[in-house]
Short mmCIF file of C-alpha atoms in Angstrom, two decimals:
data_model
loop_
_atom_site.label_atom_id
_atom_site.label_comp_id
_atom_site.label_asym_id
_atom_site.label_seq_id
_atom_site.Cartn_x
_atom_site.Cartn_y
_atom_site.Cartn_z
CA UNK A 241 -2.22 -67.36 102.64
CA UNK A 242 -3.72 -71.07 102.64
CA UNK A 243 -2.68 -70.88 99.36
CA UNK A 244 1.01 -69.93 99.62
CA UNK A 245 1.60 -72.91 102.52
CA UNK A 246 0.49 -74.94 100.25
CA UNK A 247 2.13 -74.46 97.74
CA UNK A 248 5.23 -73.77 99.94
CA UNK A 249 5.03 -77.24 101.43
CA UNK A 250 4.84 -79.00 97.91
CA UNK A 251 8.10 -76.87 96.89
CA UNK A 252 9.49 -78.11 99.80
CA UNK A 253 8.97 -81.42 99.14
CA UNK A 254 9.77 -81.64 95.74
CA UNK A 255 12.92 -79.54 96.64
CA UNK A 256 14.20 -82.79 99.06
CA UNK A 257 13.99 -80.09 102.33
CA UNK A 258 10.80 -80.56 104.09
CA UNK A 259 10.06 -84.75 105.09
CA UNK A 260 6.51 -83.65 105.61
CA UNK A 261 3.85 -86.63 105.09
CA UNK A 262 1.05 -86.10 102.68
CA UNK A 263 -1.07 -85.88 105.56
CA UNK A 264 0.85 -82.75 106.64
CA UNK A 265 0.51 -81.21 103.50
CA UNK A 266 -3.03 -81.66 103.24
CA UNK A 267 -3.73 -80.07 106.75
CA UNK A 268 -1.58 -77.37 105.06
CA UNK A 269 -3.84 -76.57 102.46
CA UNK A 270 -6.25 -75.66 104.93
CA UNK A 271 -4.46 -73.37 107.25
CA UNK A 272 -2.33 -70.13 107.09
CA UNK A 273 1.11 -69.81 106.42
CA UNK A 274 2.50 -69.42 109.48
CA UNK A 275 0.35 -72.21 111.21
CA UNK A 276 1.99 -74.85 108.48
CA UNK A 277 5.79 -72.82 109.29
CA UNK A 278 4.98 -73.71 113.31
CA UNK A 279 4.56 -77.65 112.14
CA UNK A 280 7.15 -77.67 109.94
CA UNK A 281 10.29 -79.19 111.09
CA UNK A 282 12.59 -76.58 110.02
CA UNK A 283 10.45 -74.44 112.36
CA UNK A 284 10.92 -76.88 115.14
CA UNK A 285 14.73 -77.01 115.66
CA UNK A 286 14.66 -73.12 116.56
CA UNK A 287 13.82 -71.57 120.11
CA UNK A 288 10.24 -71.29 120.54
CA UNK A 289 10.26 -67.38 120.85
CA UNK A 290 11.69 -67.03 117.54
CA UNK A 291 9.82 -69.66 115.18
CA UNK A 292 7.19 -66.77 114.24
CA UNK A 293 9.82 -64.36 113.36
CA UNK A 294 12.20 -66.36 111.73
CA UNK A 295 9.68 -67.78 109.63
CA UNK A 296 8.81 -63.64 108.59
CA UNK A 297 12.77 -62.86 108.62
CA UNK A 298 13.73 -65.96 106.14
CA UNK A 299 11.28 -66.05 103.86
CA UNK A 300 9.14 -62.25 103.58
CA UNK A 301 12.46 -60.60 102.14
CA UNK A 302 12.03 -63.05 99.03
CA UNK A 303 9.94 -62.18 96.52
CA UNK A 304 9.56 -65.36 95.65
CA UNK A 305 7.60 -65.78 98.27
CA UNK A 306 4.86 -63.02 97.74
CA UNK A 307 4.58 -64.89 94.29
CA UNK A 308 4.50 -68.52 95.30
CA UNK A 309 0.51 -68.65 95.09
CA UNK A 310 0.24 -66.90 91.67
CA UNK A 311 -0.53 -68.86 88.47
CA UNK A 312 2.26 -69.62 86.17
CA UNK A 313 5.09 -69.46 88.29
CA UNK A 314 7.38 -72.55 87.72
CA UNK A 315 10.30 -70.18 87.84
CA UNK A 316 9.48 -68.90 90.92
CA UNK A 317 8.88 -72.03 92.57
CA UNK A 318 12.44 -73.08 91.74
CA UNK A 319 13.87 -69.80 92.98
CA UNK A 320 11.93 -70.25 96.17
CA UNK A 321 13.54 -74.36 96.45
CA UNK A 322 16.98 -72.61 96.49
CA UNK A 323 16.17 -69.89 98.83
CA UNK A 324 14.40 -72.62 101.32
CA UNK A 325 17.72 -75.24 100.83
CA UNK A 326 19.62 -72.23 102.39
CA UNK A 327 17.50 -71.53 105.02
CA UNK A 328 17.08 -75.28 105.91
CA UNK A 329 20.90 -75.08 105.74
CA UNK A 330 21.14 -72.40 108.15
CA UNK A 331 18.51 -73.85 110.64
CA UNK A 332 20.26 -76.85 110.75
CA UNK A 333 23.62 -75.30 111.20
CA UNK A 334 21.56 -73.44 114.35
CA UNK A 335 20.59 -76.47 115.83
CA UNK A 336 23.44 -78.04 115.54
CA UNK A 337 25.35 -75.15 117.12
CA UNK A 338 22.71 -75.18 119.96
CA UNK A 339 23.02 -78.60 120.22
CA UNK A 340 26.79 -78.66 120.61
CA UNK A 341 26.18 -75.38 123.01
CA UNK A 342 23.46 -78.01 125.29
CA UNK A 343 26.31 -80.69 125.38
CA UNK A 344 29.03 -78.46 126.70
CA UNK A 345 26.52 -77.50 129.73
CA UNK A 346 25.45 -80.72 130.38
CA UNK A 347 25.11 -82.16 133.41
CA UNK A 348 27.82 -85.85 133.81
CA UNK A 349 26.49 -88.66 134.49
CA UNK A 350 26.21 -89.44 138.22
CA UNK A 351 26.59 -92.75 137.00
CA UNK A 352 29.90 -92.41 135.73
CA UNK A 353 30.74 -90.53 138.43
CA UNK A 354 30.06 -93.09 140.81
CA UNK A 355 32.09 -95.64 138.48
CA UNK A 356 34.97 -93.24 138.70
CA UNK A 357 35.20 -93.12 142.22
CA UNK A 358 34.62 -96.71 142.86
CA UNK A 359 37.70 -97.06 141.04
CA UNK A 360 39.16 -94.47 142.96
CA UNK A 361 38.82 -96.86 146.41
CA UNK A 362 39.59 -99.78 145.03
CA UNK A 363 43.25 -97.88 144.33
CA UNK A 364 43.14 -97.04 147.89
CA UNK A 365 42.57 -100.22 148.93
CA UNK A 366 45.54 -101.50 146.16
CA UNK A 367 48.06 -99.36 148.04
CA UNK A 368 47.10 -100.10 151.31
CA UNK A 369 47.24 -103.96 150.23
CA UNK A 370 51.18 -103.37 148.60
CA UNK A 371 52.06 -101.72 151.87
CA UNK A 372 51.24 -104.90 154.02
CA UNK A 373 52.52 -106.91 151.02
CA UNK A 374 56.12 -104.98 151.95
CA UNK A 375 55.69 -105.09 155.69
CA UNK A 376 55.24 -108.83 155.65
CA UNK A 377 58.10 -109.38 153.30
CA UNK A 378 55.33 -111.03 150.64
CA UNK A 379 56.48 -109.03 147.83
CA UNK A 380 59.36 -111.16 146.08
CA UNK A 381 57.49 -114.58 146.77
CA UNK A 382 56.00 -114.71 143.42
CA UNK A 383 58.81 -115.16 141.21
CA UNK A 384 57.05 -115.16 137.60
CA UNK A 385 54.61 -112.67 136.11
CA UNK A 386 51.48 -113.20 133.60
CA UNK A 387 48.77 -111.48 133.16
CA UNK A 388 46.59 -114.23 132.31
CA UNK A 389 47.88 -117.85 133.02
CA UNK A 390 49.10 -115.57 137.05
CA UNK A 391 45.23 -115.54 137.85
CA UNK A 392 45.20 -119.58 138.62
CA UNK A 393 46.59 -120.45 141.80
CA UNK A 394 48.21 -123.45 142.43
CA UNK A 395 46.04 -126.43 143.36
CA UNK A 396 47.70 -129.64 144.22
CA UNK A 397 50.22 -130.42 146.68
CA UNK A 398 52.73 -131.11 143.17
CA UNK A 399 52.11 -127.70 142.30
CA UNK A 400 52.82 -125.98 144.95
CA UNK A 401 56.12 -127.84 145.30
CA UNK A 402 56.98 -126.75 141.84
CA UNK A 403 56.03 -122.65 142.49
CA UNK A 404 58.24 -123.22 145.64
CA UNK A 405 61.77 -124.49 144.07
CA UNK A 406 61.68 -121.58 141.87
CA UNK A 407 61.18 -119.19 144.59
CA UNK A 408 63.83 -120.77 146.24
CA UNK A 409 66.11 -120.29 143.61
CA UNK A 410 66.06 -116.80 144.17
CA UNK A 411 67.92 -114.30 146.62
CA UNK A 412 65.14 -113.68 149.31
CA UNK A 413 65.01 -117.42 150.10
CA UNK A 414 68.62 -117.95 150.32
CA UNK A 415 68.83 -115.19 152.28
CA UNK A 416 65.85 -116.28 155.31
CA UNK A 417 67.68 -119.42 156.17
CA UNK A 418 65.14 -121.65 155.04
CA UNK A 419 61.31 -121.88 155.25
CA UNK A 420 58.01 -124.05 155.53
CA UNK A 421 56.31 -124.78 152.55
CA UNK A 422 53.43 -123.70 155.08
CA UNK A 423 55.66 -120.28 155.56
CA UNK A 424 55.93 -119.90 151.63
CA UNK A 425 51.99 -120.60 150.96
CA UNK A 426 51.67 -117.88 153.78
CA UNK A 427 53.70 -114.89 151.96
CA UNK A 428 52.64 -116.06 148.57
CA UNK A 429 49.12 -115.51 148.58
CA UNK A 430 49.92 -112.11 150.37
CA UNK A 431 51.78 -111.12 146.98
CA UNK A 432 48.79 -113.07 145.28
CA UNK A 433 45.62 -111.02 147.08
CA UNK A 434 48.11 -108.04 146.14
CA UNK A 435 48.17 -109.32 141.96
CA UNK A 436 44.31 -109.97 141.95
CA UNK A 437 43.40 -106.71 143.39
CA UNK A 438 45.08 -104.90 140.60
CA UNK A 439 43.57 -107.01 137.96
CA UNK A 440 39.97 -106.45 139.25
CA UNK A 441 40.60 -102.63 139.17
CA UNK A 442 40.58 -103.25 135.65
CA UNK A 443 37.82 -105.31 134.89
CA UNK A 444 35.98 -102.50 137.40
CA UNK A 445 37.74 -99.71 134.78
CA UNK A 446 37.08 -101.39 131.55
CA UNK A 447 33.61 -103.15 131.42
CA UNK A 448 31.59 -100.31 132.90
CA UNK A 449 33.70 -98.02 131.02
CA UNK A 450 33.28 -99.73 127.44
CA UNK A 451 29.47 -99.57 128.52
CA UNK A 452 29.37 -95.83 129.15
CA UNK A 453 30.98 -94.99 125.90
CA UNK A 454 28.79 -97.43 123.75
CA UNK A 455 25.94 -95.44 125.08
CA UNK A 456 27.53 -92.29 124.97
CA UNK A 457 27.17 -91.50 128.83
CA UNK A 458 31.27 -89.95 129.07
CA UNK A 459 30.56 -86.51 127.70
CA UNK A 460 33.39 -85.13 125.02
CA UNK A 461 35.43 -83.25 127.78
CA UNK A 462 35.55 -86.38 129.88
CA UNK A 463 37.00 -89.08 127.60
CA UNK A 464 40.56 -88.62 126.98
CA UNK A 465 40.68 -88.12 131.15
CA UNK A 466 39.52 -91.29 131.32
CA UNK A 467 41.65 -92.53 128.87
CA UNK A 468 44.56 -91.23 130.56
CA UNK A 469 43.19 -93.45 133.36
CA UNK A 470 42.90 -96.30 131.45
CA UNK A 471 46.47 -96.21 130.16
CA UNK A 472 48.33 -95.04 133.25
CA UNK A 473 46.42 -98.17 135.25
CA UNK A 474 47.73 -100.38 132.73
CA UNK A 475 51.36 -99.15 132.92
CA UNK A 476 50.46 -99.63 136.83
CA UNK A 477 50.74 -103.05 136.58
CA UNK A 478 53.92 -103.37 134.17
CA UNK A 479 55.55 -100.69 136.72
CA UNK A 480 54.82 -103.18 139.32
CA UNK A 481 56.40 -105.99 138.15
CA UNK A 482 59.34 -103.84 137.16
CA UNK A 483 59.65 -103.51 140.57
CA UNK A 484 59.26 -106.72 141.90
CA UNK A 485 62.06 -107.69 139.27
CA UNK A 486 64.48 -105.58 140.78
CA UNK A 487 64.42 -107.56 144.12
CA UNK A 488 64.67 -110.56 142.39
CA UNK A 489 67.82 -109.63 140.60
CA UNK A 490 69.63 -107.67 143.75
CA UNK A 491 72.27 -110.33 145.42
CA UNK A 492 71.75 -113.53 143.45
CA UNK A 493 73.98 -115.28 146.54
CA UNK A 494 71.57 -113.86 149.24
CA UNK A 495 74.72 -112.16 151.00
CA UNK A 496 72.70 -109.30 152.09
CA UNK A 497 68.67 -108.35 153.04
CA UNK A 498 66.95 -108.48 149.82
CA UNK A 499 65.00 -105.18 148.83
CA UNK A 500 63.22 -103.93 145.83
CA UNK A 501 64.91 -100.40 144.33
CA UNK A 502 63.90 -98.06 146.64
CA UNK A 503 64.05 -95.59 143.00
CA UNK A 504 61.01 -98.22 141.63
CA UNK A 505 59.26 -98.44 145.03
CA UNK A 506 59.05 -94.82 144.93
CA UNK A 507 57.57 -94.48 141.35
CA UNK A 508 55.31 -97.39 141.75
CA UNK A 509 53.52 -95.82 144.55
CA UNK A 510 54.21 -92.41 142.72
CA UNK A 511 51.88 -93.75 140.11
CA UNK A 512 49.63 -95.41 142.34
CA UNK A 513 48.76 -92.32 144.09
CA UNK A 514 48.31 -90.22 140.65
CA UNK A 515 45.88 -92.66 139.44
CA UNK A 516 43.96 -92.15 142.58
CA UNK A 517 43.99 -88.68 142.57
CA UNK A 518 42.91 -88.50 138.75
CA UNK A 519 39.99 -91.33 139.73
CA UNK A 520 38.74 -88.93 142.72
CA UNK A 521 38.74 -85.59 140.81
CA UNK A 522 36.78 -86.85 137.76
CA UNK A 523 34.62 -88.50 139.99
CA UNK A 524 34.12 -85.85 142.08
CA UNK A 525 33.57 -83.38 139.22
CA UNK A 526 30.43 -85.30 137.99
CA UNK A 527 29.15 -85.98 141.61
CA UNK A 528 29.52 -82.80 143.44
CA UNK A 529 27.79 -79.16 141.23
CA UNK A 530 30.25 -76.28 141.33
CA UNK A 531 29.18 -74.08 144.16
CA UNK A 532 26.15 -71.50 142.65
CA UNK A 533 27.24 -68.62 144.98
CA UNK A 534 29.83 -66.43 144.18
CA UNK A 535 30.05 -63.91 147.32
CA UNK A 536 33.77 -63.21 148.38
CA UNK A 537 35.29 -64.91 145.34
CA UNK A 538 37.60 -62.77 144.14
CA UNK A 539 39.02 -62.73 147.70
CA UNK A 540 39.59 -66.63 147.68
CA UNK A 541 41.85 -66.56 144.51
CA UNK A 542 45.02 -67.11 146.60
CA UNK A 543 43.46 -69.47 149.28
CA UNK A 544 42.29 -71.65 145.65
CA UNK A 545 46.60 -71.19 144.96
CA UNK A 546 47.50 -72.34 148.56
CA UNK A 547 44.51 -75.37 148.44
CA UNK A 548 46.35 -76.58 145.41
CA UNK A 549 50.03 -76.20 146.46
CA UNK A 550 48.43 -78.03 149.55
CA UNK A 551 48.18 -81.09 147.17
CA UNK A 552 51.67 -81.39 145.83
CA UNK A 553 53.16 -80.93 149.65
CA UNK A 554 51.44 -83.48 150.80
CA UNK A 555 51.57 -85.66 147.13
CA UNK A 556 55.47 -85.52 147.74
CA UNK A 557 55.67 -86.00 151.54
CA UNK A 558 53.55 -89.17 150.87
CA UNK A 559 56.43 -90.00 148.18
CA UNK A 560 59.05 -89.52 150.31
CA UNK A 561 57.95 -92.30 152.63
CA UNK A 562 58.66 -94.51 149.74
CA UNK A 563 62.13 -93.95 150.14
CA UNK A 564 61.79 -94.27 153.45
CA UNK A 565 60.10 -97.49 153.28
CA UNK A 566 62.41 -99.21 150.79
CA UNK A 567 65.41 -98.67 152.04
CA UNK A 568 63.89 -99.50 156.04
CA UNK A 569 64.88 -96.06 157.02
CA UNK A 570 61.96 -96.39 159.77
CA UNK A 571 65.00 -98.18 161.68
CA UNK A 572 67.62 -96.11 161.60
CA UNK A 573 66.69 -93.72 164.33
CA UNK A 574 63.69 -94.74 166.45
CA UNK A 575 63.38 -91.55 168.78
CA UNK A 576 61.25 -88.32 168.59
CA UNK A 577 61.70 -85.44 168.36
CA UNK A 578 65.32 -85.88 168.29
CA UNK A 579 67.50 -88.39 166.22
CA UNK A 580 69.22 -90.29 168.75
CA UNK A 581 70.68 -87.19 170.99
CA UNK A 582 70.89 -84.77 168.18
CA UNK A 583 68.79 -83.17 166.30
CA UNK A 584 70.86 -83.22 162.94
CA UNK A 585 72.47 -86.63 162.90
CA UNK A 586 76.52 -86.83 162.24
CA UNK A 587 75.95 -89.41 159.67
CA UNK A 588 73.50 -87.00 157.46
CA UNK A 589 76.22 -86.47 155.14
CA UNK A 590 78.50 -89.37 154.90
CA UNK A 591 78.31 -90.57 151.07
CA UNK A 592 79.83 -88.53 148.13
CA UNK A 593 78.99 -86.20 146.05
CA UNK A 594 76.97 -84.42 148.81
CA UNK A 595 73.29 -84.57 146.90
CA UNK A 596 73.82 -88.36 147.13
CA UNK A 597 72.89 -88.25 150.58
CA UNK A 598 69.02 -87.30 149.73
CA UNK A 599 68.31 -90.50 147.41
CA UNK A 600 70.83 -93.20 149.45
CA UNK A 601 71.49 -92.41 152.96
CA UNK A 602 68.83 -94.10 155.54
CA UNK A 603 69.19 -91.40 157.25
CA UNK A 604 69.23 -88.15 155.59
CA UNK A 605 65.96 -89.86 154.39
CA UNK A 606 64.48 -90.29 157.43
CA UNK A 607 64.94 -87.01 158.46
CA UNK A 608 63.64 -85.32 155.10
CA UNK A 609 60.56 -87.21 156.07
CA UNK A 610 60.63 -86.17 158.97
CA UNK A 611 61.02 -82.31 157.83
CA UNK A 612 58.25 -82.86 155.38
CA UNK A 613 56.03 -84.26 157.82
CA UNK A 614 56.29 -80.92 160.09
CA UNK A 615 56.45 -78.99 157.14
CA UNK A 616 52.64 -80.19 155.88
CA UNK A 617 50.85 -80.20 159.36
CA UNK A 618 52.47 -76.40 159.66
CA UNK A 619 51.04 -75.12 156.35
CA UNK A 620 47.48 -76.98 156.92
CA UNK A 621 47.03 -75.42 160.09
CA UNK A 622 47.99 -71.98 158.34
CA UNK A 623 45.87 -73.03 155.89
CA UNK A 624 42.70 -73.86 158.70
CA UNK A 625 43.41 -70.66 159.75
CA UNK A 626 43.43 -68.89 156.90
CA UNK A 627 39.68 -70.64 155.84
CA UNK A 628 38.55 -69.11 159.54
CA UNK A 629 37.13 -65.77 158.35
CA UNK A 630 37.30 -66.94 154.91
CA UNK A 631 33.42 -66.71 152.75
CA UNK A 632 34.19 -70.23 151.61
CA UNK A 633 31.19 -73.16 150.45
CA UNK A 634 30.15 -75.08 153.28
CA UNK A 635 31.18 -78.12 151.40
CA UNK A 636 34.68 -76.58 151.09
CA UNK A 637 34.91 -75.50 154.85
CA UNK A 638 33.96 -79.16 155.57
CA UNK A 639 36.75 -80.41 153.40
CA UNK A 640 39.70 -77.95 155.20
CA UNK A 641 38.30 -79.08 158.66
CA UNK A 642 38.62 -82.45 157.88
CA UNK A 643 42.35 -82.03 156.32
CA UNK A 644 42.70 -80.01 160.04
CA UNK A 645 42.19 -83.13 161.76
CA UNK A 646 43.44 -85.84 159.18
CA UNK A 647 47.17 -84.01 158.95
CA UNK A 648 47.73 -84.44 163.07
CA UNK A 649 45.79 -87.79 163.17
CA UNK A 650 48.84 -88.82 160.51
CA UNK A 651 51.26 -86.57 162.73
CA UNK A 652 50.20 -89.05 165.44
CA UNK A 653 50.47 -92.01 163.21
CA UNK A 654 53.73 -91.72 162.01
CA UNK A 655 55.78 -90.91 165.49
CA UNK A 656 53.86 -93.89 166.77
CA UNK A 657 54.87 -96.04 163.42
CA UNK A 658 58.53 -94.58 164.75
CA UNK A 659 58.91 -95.35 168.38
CA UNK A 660 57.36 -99.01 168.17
CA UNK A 661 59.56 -100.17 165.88
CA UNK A 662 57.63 -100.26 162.62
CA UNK A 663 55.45 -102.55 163.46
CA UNK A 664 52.69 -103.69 160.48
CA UNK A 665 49.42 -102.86 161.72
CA UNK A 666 50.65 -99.06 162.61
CA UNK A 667 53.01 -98.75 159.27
CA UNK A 668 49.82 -99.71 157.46
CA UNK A 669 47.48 -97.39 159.08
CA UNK A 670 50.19 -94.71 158.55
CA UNK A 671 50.41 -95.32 154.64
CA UNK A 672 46.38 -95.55 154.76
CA UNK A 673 46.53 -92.05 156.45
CA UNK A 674 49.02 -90.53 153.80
CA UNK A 675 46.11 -91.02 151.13
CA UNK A 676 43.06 -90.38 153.15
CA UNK A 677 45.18 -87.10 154.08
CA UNK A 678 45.70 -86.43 149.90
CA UNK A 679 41.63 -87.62 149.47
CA UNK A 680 41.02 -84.18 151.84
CA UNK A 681 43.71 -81.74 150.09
CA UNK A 682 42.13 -82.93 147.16
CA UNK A 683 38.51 -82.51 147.88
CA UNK A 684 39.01 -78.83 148.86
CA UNK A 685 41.25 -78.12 145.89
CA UNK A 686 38.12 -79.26 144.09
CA UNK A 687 36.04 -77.27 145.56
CA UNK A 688 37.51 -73.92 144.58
CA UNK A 689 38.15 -75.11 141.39
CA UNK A 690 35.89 -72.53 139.70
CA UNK A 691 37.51 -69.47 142.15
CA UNK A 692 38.99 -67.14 140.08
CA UNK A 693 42.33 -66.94 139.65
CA UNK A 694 44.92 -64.54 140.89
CA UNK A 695 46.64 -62.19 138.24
#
């Protein structure tokens, strides 16, 4: 048998499948046949329980192999190079299969993970920033848009001159009566702070990001996610400025108040909030392991339907303050719980064709907010009680609790924001409250992700 490894590992060799040193091969010489298969590297890219036995199932059905040792047998030696190409073919196509198998169970990168959600609050922070920027009236003071030559402020008392004769070329100015160029320097870096935030999300996205890919840390499932990310945060900022534009071109005589689309308002913070919610589930999927107990499962498959409807109700209530918000519907009726003395205004249906009314009237859209508001504390609270007797993860009780008390803390928040008038600090705090409220929905539809579904 010292013989036949031997000889097996200079076939090998010769035959361009076995990188064993001559050192190898000379321990080889010594030892038995299946001591030089255990060192051999097509031996070590199988399971350990099966090294011994595949070395006996590959190569004992050849006769080749029973002959290997005997004198004269040049023939037999090159039959026995073909039969050990095939099996060094086959072991490679194992451990490349076991490989791929390993990578597909992986465990992400907490790393990333943590990069991912990082990104995730600085996009809470961005919206909360464009609210105030609206509330203050910042938004149109910054009249010009580009990406690179935008990041330098003005610096010298000329400059700031020139940035404020083209802003007052343009309706919102002609519209206040005059300002300070103290006033203007005021608003401006408002809509400035607003800019930079958005630009440093993306150096955050793209220079840890290009460094996790060079080194391979975004596992195969995770990278066109993230570049999903990467372009819809890009069209971010051109969606922003496409907004911005539209206030700038509405009344060039400054007749009337000037407003951004309410349409673009609406799909700017539309996309705002996606890109959030796509940050905070791929974070949260490489930060927080699926739950290892499956007791009551099968019973949870529609509260894992109603967790993710959850989402979308309050995804869209949050989107229907955007209307709200852009066309200053806050001020058409500042009472609760009635509209004035009614509870279905007269005015709800005063523009033509009838569906109008939804996207146009101030008033029909405060009171679909309004409807949508009561409509999403209603099904959480269903939804809390429905978790009661529930066998749910304590992480994912934790999460519906916390939605529990989030939806009437923004309840709270918004008749407040209502009966005062809009005033910035609340507004704020109620558009902060909208996403912290969508952070909850979606940290619970996360964690019955991996509930199985109902047929």
């Amino acid at each position: 048998m010292a013989a036949t490894a031997a000889t097996l590992s200079r076939v090998l060799r010769r035959a361009g499948t076995c990188r064993l040193t001559p050192a190898c091969s000379r321990v080889a010489r010594g030892t038995t046949t299946a001591a030089w298969w255990r060192a051999s590297p097509h031996c070590q890219v199988l399971p350990s329980g099966t090294r011994s036995a595949s070395f006996m199932a590959v190569f004992r059905p050849h006769s080749c192999f029973r002959s290997l040792g005997k004198p004269g047998a040049a023939a037999t030696r090159a039959t026995a190079a073909v039969a050990v190409r095939s099996t060094a073919t086959a072991t490679s196509g194992a451990a490349t299969a076991a490989a791929g198998a390993a990578a597909s169970t992986a465990v992400p990168s907490r790393a990333v993970g943590w990069w991912l959600v990082g990104c995730a609050a600085m996009s809470f922070g961005a919206v909360v920033l464009g609210g105030v920027t609206r509330l203050t009236e910042s938004g149109l003071s910054m009249v010009q848009w580009h990406p690179v030559k935008g990041v330098k402020p003005p610096s010298t008392h000329e400059e700031w001159l020139e940035e404020f004769e083209l802003y007052k070329q343009f309706p919102e100015y002609k519209y206040s009566g005059g300002m300070t160029l103290a006033e203007f320097k005021r608003i401006w870096y408002m809509e400035y702070a607003h800019r930079m935030w958005g630009r440093s999300i993306g150096v955050a996205f793209l220079l840890p990001g290009a460094y996790f890919a060079a080194r391979g840390r975004i596992q195969p499932r995770f990278r066109v996610p993230v570049l999903v990310l990467g372009c819809l945060l890009g069209f971010q900022g051109v969606l922003g400025w496409y907004m911005v534009k539209s206030g700038l071109e509405h009344d060039p005589q400054g007749k009337h108040v000037p407003r951004v689309s309410h349409y673009r308002l609406a799909a700017h913070l539309g996309s705002a909030l996606l890109l959030y919610s796509g940050f905070l589930w791929t974070g949260l999927t490489h930060l927080l392991p699926s739950p290892t107990s499956t007791s009551g499962a099968a019973s949870l498959g529609r509260f894992r339907l109603a967790s993710r409807g959850m989402v979308a109700l309050v995804f869209f209530t949050a989107l229907s303050g955007a209307f709200v918000a852009g066309m200053d519907a806050g001020l058409v009726y500042n009472s609760f719980p009635m509209m004035g003395d009614r509870w279905i205004p007269e005015d709800m249906w005063r523009l033509k064709p009838w569906w109008l009314n939804f996207l146009e009237n101030d008033t029909t859209v405060q009171f679909d907010h309004r409807v949508l508001g009561v409509t999403t504390v209603s099904a959480v609270t269903a939804l809390w009680a429905l978790a009661r007797p529930a066998p749910l993860h304590p992480r994912a009780r934790m999460a519906v609790n916390a939605l529990f008390v989030m939806a009437y803390a923004q309840v709270a928040l918004g008749i407040s924001t209502l009966l005062w008038f809009v005033p910035t600090p609340l507004a704020a705090t109620h558009q902060a409250g909208s996403v912290t409220l969508l952070s909850f929905a979606l940290w619970l539809a996360h964690e019955l992700r991996h509930v199985p579904k109902v047929l």
